[in-house]
Coordinates of C-alpha atoms in Angstrom, one line a residue:
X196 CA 0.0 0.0 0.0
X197 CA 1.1 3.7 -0.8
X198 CA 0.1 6.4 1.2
X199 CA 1.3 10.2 1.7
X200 CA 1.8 12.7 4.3
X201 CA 0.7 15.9 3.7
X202 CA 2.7 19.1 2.8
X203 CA 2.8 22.6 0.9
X204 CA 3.1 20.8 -2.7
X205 CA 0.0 21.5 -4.4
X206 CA 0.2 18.1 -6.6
X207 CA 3.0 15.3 -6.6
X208 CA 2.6 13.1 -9.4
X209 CA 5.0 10.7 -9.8
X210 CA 5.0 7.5 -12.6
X211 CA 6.4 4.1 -10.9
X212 CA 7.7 1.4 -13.5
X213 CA 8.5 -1.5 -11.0
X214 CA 8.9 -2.3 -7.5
X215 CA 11.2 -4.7 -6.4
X216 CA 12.3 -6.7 -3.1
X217 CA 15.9 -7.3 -2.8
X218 CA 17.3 -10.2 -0.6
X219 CA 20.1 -9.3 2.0
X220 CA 22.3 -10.9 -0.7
X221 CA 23.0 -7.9 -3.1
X222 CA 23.1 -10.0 -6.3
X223 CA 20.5 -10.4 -9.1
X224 CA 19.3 -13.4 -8.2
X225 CA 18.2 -12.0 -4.4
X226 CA 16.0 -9.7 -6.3
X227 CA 12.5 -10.3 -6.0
X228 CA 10.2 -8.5 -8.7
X229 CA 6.7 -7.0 -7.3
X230 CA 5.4 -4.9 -9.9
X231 CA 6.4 -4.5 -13.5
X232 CA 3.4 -2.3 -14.4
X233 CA 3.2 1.1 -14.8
X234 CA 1.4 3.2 -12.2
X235 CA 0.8 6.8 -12.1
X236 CA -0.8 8.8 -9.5
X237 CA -0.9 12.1 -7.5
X238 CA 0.6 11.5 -4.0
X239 CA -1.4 14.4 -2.6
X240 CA -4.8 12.0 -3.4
X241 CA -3.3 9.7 -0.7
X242 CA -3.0 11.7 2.4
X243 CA -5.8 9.9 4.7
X244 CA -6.0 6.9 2.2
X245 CA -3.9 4.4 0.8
X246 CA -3.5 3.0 -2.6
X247 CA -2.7 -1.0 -3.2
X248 CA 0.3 -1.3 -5.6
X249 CA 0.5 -5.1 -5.2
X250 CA -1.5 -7.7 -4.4
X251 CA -1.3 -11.5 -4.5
X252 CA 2.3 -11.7 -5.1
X253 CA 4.0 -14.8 -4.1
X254 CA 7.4 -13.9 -2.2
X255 CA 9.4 -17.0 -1.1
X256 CA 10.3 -17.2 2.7
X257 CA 13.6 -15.2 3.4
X258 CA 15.0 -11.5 4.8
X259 CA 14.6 -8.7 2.3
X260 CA 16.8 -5.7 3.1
X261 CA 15.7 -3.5 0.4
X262 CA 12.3 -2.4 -1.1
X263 CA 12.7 -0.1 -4.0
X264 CA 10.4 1.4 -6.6
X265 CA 12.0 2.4 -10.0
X266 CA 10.4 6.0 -11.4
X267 CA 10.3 7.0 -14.5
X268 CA 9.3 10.2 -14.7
X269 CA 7.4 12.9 -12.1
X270 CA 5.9 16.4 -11.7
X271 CA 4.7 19.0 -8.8
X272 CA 2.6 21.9 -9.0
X273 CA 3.7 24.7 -6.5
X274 CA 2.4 28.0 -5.6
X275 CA 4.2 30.8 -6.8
X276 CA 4.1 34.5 -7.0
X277 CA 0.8 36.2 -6.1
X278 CA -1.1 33.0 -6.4
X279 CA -0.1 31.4 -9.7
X280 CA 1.2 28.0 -9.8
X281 CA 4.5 26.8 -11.3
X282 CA 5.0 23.1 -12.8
X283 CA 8.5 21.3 -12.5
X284 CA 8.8 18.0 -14.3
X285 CA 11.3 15.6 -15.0
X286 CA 10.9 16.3 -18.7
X287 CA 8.4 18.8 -20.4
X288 CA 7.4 16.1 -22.6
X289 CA 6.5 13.6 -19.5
X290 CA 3.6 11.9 -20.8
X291 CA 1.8 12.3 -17.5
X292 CA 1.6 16.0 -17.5
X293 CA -2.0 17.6 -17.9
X294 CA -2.9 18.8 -21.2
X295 CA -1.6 22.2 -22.4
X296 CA 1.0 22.0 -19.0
X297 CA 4.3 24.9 -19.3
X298 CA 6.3 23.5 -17.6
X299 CA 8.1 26.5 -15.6
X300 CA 11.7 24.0 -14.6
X301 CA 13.2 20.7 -13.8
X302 CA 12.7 18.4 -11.0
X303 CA 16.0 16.4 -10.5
X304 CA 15.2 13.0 -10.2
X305 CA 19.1 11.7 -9.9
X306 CA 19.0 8.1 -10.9
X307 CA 15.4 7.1 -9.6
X308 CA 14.7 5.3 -13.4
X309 CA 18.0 3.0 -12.8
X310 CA 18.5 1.4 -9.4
X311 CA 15.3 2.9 -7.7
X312 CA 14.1 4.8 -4.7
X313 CA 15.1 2.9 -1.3
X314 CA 12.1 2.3 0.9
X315 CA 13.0 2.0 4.2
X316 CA 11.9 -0.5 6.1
X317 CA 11.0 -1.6 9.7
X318 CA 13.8 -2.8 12.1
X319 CA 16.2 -2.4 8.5
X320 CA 14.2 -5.6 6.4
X321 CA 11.5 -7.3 6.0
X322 CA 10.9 -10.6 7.3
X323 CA 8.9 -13.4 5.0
X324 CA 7.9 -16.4 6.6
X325 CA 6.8 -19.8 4.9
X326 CA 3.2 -19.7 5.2
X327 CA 2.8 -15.4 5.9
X328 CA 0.8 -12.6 4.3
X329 CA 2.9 -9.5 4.6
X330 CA 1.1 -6.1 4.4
X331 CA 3.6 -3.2 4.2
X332 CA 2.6 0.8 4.2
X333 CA 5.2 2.2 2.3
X334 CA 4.4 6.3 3.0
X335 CA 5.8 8.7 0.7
X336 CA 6.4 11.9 2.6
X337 CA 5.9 14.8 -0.2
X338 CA 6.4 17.5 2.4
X339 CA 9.9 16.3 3.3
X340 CA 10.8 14.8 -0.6
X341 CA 10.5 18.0 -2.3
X342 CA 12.9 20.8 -2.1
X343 CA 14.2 23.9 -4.1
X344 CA 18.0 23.8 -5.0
X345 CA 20.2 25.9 -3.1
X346 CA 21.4 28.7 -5.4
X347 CA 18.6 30.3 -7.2
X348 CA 19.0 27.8 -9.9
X349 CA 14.9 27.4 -11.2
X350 CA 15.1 23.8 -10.5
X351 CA 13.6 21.0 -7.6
X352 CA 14.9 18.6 -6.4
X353 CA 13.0 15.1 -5.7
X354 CA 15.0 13.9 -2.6
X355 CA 12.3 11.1 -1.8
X356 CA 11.5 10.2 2.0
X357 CA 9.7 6.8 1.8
X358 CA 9.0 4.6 5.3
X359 CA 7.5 1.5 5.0
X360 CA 5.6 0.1 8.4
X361 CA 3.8 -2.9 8.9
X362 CA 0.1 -2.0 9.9
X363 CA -1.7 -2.9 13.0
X364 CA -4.6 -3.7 10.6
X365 CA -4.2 -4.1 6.5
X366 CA -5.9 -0.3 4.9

């Protein structure tokens, strides 16, 4: 499940290609694929609510150390002078941006499309047993992820904060 703090962005919409579980083991074969289809949605719709990203995914029994989920491409909407907005996206052609969007800068996305954003999890990994469900809350803090870039330079920068908790109750 996804879910969102809130914060001052007026819109954080982000595209995630996969989601993958890595085994304490860093090579390939410890990686455990979740999600291989594209999902795009406005983190601000989850504050209060949750959205399922996987379900009914068989994970064999072991320690994962790593949760990640590959982006491919992202936007926010902030306020700017005198009450007009201002769009940064990780490309002005990003296919997710609304229709007729100007896109007033960038938002840095350094390497999120190749090795992933690192979730991070409770007490450092996530535990599978044999014959377990495992829920997980992954929330992606926009209020803390977001940030302008020191210097005056027009751009954002997506510095993601992600926390994954096991629930008292599955959302």
């Amino acid at each position: 499940y996804l879910t969102d703090a809130p914060g001052d962005v007026l819109s954080a919409v982000v595209t995630i290609d996969r989601i993958y579980l890595q085994a304490d083991s860093n090579d390939a074969s410890g990686r455990i694929i979740l999600r291989e289809e594209d999902v795009t949605t406005d983190l601000l719709t989850l504050v209060d609510s949750t959205q399922a990203l996987i379900e009914g995914v068989e994970i064999p029994a072991g320690r994962y150390g790593q949760l990640r989920f590959v982006i491919s491409g992202a936007y926010i909407v902030v306020e700017g002078e005198g009450g007009t907005t201002q769009i940064y996206a990780s490309s002005p052609s990003y296919a997710a941006l609304p229709a007729g969007a100007v896109v007033t800068g960038t938002l840095q996305m350094p390497s999120f499309a190749q090795s992933g954003l690192k979730v991070t999890l409770p007490n450092d990994a996530l535990v599978v047993a044999d014959d377990g469900t495992v829920s997980l809350v992954v929330d992606f803090d926009v209020a803390e992820s977001f940030g302008r870039l020191a210097g005056g330079s027009g751009m954002w920068v997506m510095s993601p904060v992600l926390r994954g908790a096991l629930p008292s109750t599955t959302p």
